[in-house]
PDB file of C-alpha atoms in Angstrom:
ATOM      1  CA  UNK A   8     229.062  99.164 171.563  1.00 51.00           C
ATOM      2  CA  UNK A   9     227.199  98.749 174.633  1.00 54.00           C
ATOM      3  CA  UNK A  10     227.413 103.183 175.185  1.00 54.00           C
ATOM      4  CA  UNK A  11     226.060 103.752 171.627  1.00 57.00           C
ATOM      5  CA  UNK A  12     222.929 100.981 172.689  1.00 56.00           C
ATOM      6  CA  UNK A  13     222.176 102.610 175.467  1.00 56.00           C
ATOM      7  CA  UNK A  14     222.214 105.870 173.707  1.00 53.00           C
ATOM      8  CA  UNK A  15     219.798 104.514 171.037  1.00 60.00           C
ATOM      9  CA  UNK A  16     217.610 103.181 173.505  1.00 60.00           C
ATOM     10  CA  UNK A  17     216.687 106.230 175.452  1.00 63.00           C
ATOM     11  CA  UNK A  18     213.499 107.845 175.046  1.00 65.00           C
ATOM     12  CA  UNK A  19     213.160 111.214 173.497  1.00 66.00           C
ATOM     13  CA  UNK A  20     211.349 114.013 175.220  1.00 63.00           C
ATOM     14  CA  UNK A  21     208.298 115.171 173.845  1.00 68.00           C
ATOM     15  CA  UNK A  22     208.012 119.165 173.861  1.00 68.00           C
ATOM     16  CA  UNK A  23     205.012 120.145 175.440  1.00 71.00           C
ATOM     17  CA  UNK A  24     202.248 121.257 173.240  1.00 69.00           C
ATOM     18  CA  UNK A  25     201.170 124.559 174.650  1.00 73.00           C
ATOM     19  CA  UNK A  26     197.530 125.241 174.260  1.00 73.00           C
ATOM     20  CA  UNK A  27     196.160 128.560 173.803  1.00 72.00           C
ATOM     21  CA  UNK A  28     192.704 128.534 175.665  1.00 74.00           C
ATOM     22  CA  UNK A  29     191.450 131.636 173.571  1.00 78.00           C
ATOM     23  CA  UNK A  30     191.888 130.190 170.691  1.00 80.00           C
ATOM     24  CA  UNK A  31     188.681 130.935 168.605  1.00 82.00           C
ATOM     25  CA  UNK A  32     188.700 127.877 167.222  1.00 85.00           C
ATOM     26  CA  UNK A  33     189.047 125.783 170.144  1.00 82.00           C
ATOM     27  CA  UNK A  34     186.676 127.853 171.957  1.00 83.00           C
ATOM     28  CA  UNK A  35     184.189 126.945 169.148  1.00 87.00           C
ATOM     29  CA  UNK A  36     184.608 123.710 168.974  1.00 86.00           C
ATOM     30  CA  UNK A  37     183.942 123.389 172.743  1.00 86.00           C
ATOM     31  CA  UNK A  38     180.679 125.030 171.990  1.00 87.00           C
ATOM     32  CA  UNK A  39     179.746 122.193 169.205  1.00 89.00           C
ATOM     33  CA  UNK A  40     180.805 119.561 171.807  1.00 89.00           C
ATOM     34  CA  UNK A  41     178.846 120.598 174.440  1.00 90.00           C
ATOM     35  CA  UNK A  42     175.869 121.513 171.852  1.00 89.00           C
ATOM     36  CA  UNK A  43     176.037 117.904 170.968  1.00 92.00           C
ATOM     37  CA  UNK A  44     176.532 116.459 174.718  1.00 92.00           C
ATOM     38  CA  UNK A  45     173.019 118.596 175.463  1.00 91.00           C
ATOM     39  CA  UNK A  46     171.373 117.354 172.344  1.00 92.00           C
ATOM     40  CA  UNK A  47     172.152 113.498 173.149  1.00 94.00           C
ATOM     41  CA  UNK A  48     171.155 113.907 176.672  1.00 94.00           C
ATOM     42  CA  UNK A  49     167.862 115.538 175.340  1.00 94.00           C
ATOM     43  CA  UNK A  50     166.881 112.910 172.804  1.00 95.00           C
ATOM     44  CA  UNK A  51     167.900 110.214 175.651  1.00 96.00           C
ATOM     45  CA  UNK A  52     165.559 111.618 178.112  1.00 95.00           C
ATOM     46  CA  UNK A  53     162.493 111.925 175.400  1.00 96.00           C
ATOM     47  CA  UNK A  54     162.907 107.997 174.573  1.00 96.00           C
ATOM     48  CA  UNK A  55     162.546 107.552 178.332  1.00 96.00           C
ATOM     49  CA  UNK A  56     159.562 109.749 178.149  1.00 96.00           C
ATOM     50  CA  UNK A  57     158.549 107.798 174.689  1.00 96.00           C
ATOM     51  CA  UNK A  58     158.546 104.695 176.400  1.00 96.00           C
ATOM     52  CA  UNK A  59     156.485 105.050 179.571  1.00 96.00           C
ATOM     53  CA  UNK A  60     154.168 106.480 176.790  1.00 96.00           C
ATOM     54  CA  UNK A  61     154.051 103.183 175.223  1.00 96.00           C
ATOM     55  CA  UNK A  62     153.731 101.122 178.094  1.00 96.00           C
ATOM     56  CA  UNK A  63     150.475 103.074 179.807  1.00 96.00           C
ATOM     57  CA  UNK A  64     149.195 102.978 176.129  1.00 96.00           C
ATOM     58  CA  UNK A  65     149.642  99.559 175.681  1.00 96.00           C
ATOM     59  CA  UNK A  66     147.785  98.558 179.322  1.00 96.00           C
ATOM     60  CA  UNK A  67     144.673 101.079 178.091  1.00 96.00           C
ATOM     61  CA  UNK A  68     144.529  98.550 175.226  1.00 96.00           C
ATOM     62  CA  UNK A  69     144.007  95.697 177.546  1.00 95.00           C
ATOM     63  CA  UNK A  70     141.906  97.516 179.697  1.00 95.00           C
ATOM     64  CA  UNK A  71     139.696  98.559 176.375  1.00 94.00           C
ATOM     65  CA  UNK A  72     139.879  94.948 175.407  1.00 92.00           C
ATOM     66  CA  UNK A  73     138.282  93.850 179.049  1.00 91.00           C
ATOM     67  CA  UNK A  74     134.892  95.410 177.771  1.00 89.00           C
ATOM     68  CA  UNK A  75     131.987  92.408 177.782  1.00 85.00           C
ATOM     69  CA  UNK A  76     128.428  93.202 177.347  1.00 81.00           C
ATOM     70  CA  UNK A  77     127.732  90.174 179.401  1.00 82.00           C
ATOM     71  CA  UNK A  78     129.524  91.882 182.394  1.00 84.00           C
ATOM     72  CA  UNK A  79     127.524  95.618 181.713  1.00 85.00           C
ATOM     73  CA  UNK A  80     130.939  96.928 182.536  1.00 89.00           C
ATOM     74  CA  UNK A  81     131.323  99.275 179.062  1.00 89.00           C
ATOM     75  CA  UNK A  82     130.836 102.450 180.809  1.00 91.00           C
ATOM     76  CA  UNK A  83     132.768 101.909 183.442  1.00 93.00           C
ATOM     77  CA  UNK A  84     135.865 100.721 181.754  1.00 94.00           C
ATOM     78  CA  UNK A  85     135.497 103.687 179.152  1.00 94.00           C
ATOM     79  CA  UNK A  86     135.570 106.234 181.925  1.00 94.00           C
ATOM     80  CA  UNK A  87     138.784 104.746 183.311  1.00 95.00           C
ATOM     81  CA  UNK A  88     140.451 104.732 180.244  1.00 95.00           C
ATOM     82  CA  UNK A  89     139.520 108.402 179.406  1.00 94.00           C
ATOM     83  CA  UNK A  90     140.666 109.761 182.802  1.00 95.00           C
ATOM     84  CA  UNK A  91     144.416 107.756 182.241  1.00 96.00           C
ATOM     85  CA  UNK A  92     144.718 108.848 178.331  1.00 96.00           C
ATOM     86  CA  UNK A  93     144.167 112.659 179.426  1.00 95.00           C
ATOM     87  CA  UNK A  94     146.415 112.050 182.538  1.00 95.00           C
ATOM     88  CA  UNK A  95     148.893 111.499 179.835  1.00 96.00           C
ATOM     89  CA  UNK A  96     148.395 114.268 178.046  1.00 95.00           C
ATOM     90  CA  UNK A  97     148.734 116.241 180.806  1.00 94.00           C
ATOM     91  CA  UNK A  98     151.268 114.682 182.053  1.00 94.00           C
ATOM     92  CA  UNK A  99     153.876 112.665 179.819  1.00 95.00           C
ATOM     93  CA  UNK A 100     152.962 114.918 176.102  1.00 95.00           C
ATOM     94  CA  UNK A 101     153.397 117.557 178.668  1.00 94.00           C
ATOM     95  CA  UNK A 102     157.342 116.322 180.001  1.00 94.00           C
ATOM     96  CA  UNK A 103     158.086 115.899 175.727  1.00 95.00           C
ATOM     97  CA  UNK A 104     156.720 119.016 174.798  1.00 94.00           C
ATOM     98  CA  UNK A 105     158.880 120.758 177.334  1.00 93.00           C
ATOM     99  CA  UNK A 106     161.884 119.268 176.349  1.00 93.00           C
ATOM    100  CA  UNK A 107     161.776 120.424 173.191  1.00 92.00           C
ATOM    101  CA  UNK A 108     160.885 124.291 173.553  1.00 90.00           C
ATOM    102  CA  UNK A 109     161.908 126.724 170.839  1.00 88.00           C
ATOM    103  CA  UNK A 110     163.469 123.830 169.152  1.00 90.00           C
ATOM    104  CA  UNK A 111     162.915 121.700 165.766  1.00 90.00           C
ATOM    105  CA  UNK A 112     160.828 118.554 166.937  1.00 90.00           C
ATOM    106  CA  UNK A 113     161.681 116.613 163.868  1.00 90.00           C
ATOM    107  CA  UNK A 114     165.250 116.889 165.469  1.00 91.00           C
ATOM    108  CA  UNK A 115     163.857 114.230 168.098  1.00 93.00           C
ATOM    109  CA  UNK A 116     161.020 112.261 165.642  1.00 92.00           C
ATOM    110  CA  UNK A 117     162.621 109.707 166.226  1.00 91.00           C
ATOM    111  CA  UNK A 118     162.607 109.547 169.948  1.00 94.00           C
ATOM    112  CA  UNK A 119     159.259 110.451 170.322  1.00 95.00           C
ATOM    113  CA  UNK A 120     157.220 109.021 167.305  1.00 94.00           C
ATOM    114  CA  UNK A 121     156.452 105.405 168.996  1.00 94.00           C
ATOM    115  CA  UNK A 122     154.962 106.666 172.156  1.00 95.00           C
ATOM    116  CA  UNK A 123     152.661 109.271 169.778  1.00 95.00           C
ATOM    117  CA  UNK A 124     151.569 105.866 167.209  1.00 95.00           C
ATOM    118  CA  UNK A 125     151.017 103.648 170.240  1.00 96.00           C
ATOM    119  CA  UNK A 126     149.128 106.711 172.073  1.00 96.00           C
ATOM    120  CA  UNK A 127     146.845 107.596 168.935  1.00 96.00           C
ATOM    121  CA  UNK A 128     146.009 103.858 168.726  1.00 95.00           C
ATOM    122  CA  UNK A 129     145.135 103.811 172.037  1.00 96.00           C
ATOM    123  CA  UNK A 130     143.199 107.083 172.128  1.00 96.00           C
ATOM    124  CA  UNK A 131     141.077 105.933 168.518  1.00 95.00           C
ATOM    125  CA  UNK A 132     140.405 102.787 169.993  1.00 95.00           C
ATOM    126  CA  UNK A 133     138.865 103.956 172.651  1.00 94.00           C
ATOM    127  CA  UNK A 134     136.877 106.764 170.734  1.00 93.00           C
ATOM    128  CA  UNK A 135     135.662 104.020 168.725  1.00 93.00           C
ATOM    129  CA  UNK A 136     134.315 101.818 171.490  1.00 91.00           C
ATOM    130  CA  UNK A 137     132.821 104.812 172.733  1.00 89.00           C
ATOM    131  CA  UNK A 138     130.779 105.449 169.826  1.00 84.00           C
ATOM    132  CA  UNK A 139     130.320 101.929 168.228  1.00 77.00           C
ATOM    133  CA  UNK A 140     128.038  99.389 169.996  1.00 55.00           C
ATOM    134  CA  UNK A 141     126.040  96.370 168.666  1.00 42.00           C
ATOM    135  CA  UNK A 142     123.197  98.350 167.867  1.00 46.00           C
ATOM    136  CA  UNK A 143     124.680 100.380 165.742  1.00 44.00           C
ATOM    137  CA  UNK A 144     125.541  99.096 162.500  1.00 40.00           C
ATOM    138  CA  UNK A 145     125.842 102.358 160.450  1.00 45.00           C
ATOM    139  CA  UNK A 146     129.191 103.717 159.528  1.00 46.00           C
ATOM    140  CA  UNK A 147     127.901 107.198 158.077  1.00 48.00           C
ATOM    141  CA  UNK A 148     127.434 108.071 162.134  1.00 48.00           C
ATOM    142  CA  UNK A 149     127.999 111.527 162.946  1.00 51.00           C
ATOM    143  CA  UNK A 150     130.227 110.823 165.937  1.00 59.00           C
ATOM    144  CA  UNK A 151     133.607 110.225 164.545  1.00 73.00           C
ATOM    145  CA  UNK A 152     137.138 109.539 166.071  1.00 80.00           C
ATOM    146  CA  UNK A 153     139.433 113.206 166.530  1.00 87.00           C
ATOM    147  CA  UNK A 154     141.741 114.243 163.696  1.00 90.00           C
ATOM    148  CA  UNK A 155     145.240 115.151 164.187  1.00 90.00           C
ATOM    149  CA  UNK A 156     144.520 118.676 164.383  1.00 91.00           C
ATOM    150  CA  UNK A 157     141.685 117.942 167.380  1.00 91.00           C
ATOM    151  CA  UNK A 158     144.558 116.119 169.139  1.00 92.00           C
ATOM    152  CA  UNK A 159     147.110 118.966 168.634  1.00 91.00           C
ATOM    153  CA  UNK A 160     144.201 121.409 170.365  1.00 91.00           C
ATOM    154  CA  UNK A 161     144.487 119.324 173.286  1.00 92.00           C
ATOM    155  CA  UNK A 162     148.236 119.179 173.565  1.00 93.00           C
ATOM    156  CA  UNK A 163     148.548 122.935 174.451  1.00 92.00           C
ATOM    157  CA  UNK A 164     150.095 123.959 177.522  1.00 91.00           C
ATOM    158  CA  UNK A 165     150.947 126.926 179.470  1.00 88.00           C
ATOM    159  CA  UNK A 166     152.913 127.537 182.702  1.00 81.00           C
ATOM    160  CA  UNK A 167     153.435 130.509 184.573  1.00 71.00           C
ATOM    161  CA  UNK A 168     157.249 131.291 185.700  1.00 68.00           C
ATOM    162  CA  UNK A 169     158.787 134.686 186.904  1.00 58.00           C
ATOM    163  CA  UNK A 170     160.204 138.007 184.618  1.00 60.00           C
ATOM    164  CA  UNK A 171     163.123 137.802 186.624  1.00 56.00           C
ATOM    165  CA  UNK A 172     164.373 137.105 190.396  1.00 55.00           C
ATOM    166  CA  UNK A 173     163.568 140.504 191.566  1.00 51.00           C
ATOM    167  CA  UNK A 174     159.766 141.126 189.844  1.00 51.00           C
ATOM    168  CA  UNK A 175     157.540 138.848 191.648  1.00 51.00           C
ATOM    169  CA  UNK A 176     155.231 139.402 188.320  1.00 59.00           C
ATOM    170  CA  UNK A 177     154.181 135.915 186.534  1.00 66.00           C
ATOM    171  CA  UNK A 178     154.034 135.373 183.101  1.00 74.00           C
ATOM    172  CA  UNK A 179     152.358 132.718 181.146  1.00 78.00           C
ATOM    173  CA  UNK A 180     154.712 130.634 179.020  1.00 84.00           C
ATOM    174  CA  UNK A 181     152.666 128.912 175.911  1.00 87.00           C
ATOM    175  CA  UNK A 182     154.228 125.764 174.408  1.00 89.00           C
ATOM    176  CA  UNK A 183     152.843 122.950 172.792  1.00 91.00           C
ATOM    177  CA  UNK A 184     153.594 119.296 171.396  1.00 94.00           C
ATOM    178  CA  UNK A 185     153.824 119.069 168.085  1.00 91.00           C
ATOM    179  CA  UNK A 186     151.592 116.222 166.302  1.00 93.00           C
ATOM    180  CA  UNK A 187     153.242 115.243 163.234  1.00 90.00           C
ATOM    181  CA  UNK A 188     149.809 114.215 160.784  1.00 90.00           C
ATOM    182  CA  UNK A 189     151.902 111.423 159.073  1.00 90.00           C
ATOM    183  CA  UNK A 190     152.174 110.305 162.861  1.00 92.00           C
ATOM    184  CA  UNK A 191     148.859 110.311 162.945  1.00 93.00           C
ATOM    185  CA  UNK A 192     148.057 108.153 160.073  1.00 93.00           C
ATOM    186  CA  UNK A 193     150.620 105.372 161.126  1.00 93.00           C
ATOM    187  CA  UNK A 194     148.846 105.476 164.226  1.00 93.00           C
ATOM    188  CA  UNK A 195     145.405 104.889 163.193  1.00 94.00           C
ATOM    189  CA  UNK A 196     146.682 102.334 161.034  1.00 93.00           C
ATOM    190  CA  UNK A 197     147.755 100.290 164.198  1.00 93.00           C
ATOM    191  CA  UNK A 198     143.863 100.374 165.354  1.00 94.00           C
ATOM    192  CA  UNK A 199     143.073  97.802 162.411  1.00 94.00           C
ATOM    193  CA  UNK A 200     145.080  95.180 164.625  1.00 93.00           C
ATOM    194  CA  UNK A 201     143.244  95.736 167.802  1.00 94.00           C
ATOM    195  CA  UNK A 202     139.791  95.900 166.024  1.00 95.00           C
ATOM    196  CA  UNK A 203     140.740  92.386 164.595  1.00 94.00           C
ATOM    197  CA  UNK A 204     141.660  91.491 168.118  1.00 93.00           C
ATOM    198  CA  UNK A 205     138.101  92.504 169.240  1.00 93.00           C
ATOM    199  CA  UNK A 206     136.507  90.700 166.531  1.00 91.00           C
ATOM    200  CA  UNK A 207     137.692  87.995 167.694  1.00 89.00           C
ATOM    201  CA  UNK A 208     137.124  88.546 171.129  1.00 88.00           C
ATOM    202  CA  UNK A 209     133.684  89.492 170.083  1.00 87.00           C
ATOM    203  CA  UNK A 210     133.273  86.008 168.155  1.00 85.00           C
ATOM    204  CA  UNK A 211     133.909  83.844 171.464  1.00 81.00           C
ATOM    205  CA  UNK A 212     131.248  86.093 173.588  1.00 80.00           C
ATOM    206  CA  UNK A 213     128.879  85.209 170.441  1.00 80.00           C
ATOM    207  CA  UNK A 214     128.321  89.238 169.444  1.00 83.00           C
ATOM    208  CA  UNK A 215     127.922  88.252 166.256  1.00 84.00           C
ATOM    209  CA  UNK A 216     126.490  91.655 165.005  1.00 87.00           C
ATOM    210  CA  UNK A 217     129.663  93.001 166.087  1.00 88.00           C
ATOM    211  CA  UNK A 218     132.590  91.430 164.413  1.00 89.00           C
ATOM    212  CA  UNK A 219     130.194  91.754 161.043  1.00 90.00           C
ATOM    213  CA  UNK A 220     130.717  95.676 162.246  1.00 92.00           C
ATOM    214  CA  UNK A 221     134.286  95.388 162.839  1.00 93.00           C
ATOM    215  CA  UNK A 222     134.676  93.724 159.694  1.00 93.00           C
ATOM    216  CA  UNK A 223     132.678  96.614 157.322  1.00 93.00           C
ATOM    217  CA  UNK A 224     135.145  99.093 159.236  1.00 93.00           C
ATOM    218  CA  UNK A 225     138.001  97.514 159.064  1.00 94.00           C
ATOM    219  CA  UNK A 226     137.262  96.927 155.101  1.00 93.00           C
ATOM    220  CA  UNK A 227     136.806 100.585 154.865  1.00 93.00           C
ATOM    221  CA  UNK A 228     139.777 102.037 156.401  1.00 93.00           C
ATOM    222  CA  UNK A 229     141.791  99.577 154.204  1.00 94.00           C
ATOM    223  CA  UNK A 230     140.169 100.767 151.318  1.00 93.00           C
ATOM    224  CA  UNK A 231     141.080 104.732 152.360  1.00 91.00           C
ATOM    225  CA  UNK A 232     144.978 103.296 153.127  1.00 92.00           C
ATOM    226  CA  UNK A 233     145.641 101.986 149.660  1.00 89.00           C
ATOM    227  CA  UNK A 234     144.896 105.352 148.040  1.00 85.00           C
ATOM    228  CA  UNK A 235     147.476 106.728 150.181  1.00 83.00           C
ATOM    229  CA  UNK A 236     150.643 108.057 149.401  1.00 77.00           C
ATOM    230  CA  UNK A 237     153.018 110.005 152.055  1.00 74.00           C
ATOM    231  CA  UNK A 238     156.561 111.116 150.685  1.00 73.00           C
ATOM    232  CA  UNK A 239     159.662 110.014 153.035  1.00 73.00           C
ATOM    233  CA  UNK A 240     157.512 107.393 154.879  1.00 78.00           C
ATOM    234  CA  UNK A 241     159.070 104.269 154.793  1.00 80.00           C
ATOM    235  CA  UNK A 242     156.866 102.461 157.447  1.00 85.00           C
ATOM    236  CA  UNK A 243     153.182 103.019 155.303  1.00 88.00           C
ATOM    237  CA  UNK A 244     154.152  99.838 153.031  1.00 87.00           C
ATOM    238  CA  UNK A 245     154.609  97.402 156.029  1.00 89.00           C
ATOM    239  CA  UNK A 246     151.675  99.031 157.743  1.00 91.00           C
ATOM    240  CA  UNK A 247     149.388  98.435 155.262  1.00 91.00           C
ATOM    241  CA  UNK A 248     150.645  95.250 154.462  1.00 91.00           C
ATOM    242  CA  UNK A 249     149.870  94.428 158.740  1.00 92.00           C
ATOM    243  CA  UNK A 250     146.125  95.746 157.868  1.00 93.00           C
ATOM    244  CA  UNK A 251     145.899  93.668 155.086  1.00 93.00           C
ATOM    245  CA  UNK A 252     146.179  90.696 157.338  1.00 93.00           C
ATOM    246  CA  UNK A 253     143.858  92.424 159.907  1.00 93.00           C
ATOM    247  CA  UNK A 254     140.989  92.552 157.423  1.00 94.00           C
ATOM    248  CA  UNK A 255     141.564  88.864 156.267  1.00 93.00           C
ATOM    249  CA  UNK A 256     141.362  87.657 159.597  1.00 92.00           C
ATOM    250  CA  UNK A 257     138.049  89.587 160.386  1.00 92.00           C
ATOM    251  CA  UNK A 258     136.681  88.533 157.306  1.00 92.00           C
ATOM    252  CA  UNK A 259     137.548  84.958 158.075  1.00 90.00           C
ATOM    253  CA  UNK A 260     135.751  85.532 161.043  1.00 88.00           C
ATOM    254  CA  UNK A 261     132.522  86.866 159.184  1.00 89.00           C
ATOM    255  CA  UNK A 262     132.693  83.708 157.325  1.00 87.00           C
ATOM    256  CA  UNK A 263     132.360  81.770 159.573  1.00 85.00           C
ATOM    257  CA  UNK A 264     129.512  83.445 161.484  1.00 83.00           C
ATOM    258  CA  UNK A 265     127.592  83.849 157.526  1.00 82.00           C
ATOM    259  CA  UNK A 266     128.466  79.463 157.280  1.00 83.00           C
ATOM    260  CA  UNK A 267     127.815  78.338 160.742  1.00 73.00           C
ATOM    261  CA  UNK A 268     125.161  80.936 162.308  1.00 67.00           C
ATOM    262  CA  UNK A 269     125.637  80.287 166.160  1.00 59.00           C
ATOM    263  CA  UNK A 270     128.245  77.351 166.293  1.00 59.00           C
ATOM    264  CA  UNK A 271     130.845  79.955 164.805  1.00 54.00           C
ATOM    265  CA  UNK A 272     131.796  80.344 168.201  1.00 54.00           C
ATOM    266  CA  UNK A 273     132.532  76.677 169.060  1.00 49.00           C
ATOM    267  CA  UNK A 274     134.486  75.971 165.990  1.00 48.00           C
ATOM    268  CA  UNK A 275     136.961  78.891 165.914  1.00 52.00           C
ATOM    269  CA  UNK A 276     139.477  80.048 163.247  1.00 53.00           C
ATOM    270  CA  UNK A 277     140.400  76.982 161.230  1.00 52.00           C
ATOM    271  CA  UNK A 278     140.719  77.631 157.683  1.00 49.00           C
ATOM    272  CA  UNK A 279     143.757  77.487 155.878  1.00 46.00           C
ATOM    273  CA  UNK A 280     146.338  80.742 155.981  1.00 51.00           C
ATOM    274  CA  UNK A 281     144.921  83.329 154.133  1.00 50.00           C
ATOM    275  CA  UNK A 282     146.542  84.038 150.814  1.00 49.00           C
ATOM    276  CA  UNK A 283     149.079  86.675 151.156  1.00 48.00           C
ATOM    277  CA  UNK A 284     151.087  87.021 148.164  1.00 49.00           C
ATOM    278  CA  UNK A 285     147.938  89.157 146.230  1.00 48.00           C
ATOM    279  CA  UNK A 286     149.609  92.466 145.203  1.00 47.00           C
ATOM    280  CA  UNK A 287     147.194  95.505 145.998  1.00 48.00           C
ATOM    281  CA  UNK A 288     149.478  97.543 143.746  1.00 46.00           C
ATOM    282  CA  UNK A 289     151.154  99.969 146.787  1.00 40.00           C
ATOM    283  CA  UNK A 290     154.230  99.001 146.846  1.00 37.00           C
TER     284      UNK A 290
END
């Protein structure tokens, strides 16, 4: 009993599998795999890219945000920020763009789309800073914030590289990043927050004249965002509903400058929440 155990109990050999290396499906699915493995890596290395995007945009904000008549330091902080938002252009758009050469860049929207919002925010809101001041209280101005096609224009790029290893002749290579205009619009949308934020700001300093401004604009761009209607955009819903509180909060302020006059300042934001189950009729 004890042989026939034994003889149960021992492991069978497993034939060897022998592999043909030129098989032509093998050798194609080697291709997919390493396809894939480059694509990863690629949309990896644009989220990187995507994200120190976001984070110089972000400090621009703030530095946009440091602007105080009573300091006389407008000009100065506007000059700073334009020199660091076209230092990113050059720079980071630059790194994106030539990642995705000859390729589909809706393949990597995904990767890349937060940096662009939180960049076109940053870039409007300091277009409108630049043009907007106390003193002038008319929104039919001529100066106006760039379009998505403006900041496509300055998103082109060329590099010179070699023919080959022998010809020292150079060649210019022309590649650009690709602004995606429903990119755009959720971007501008974001500005409505930090134009709140500055009328606000603006209603502690005692600019009165200005968060009446802010609020007019603000009121207007809400009143273009309703009307809109973008196909396979999930995000326009919530960012319209964000805008919606924007322009509440600005027109609180308003109120209060209209009810108080010059002790606005002193007594803040205290009215109740504002009321924000109203349906607009977008969603």
């Amino acid at each position: 009993m004890s042989g026939r155990n034994n003889a149960r109990k021992q492991p069978k050999v497993k034939e060897k599998v022998i592999i043909d290396e030129n098989n032509p499906m093998l050798r194609a699915f080697r291709a997919y795999s390493m396809e894939l493995d480059a694509k990863h890596d690629r949309y990896e290395r644009i989220v990187k890219l995507s994200r120190d995007i976001t984070i110089e945009a972000k400090r621009i904000i703030f530095l946009l945000h440091s602007i105080d008549s009573r300091k006389d330091n407008k000009e100065k902080v506007l000059e700073e920020a334009q020199q660091r938002l076209e230092k990113v252009i050059k720079v980071n758009f630059k790194a994106v763009a030539q990642e995705m050469q000859n390729l589909d860049p809706y393949q990597y929207r995904g990767a890349y789309a937060p940096g662009l919002q939180e960049f076109i925010e940053a870039y409007s809101f300091m277009e409108y800073m630049r043009y907007t001041d106390d003193k002038s209280s008319s929104l039919d101005n001529e100066a106006s914030m760039s379009d998505w096609q403006q900041l496509q224009g300055k998103m082109q790029y060329i590099e010179a590289e070699a023919n080959d290893e022998i010809s020292a002749e150079m060649k210019e290579n022309k590649f650009s990043f690709h602004v995606e205009p429903s990119e755009y619009i959720l971007g501008i949308s974001d500005l409505s927050g930090e134009l709140m934020r500055r009328c606000i700001n603006s209603l502690g300093s005692g600019e009165t004249d200005t968060c009446l401004l802010i609020c007019k604009v603000l009121q207007h761009l809400y009143k273009g965002y309703i009307g809109l209607s973008i196909p396979r955009c999930r995000e326009l819903s919530r960012k319209i509903h964000t805008m919606r509180q924007s322009v509440l909060k600005a027109e609180d302020v308003c109120y209060n400058v209209k009810v108080r006059g010059g002790e606005a300042a002193k007594w803040g934001l205290e009215s109740e929440k504002p009321n924000v189950d109203i349906d607009e009729g977008f969603f």
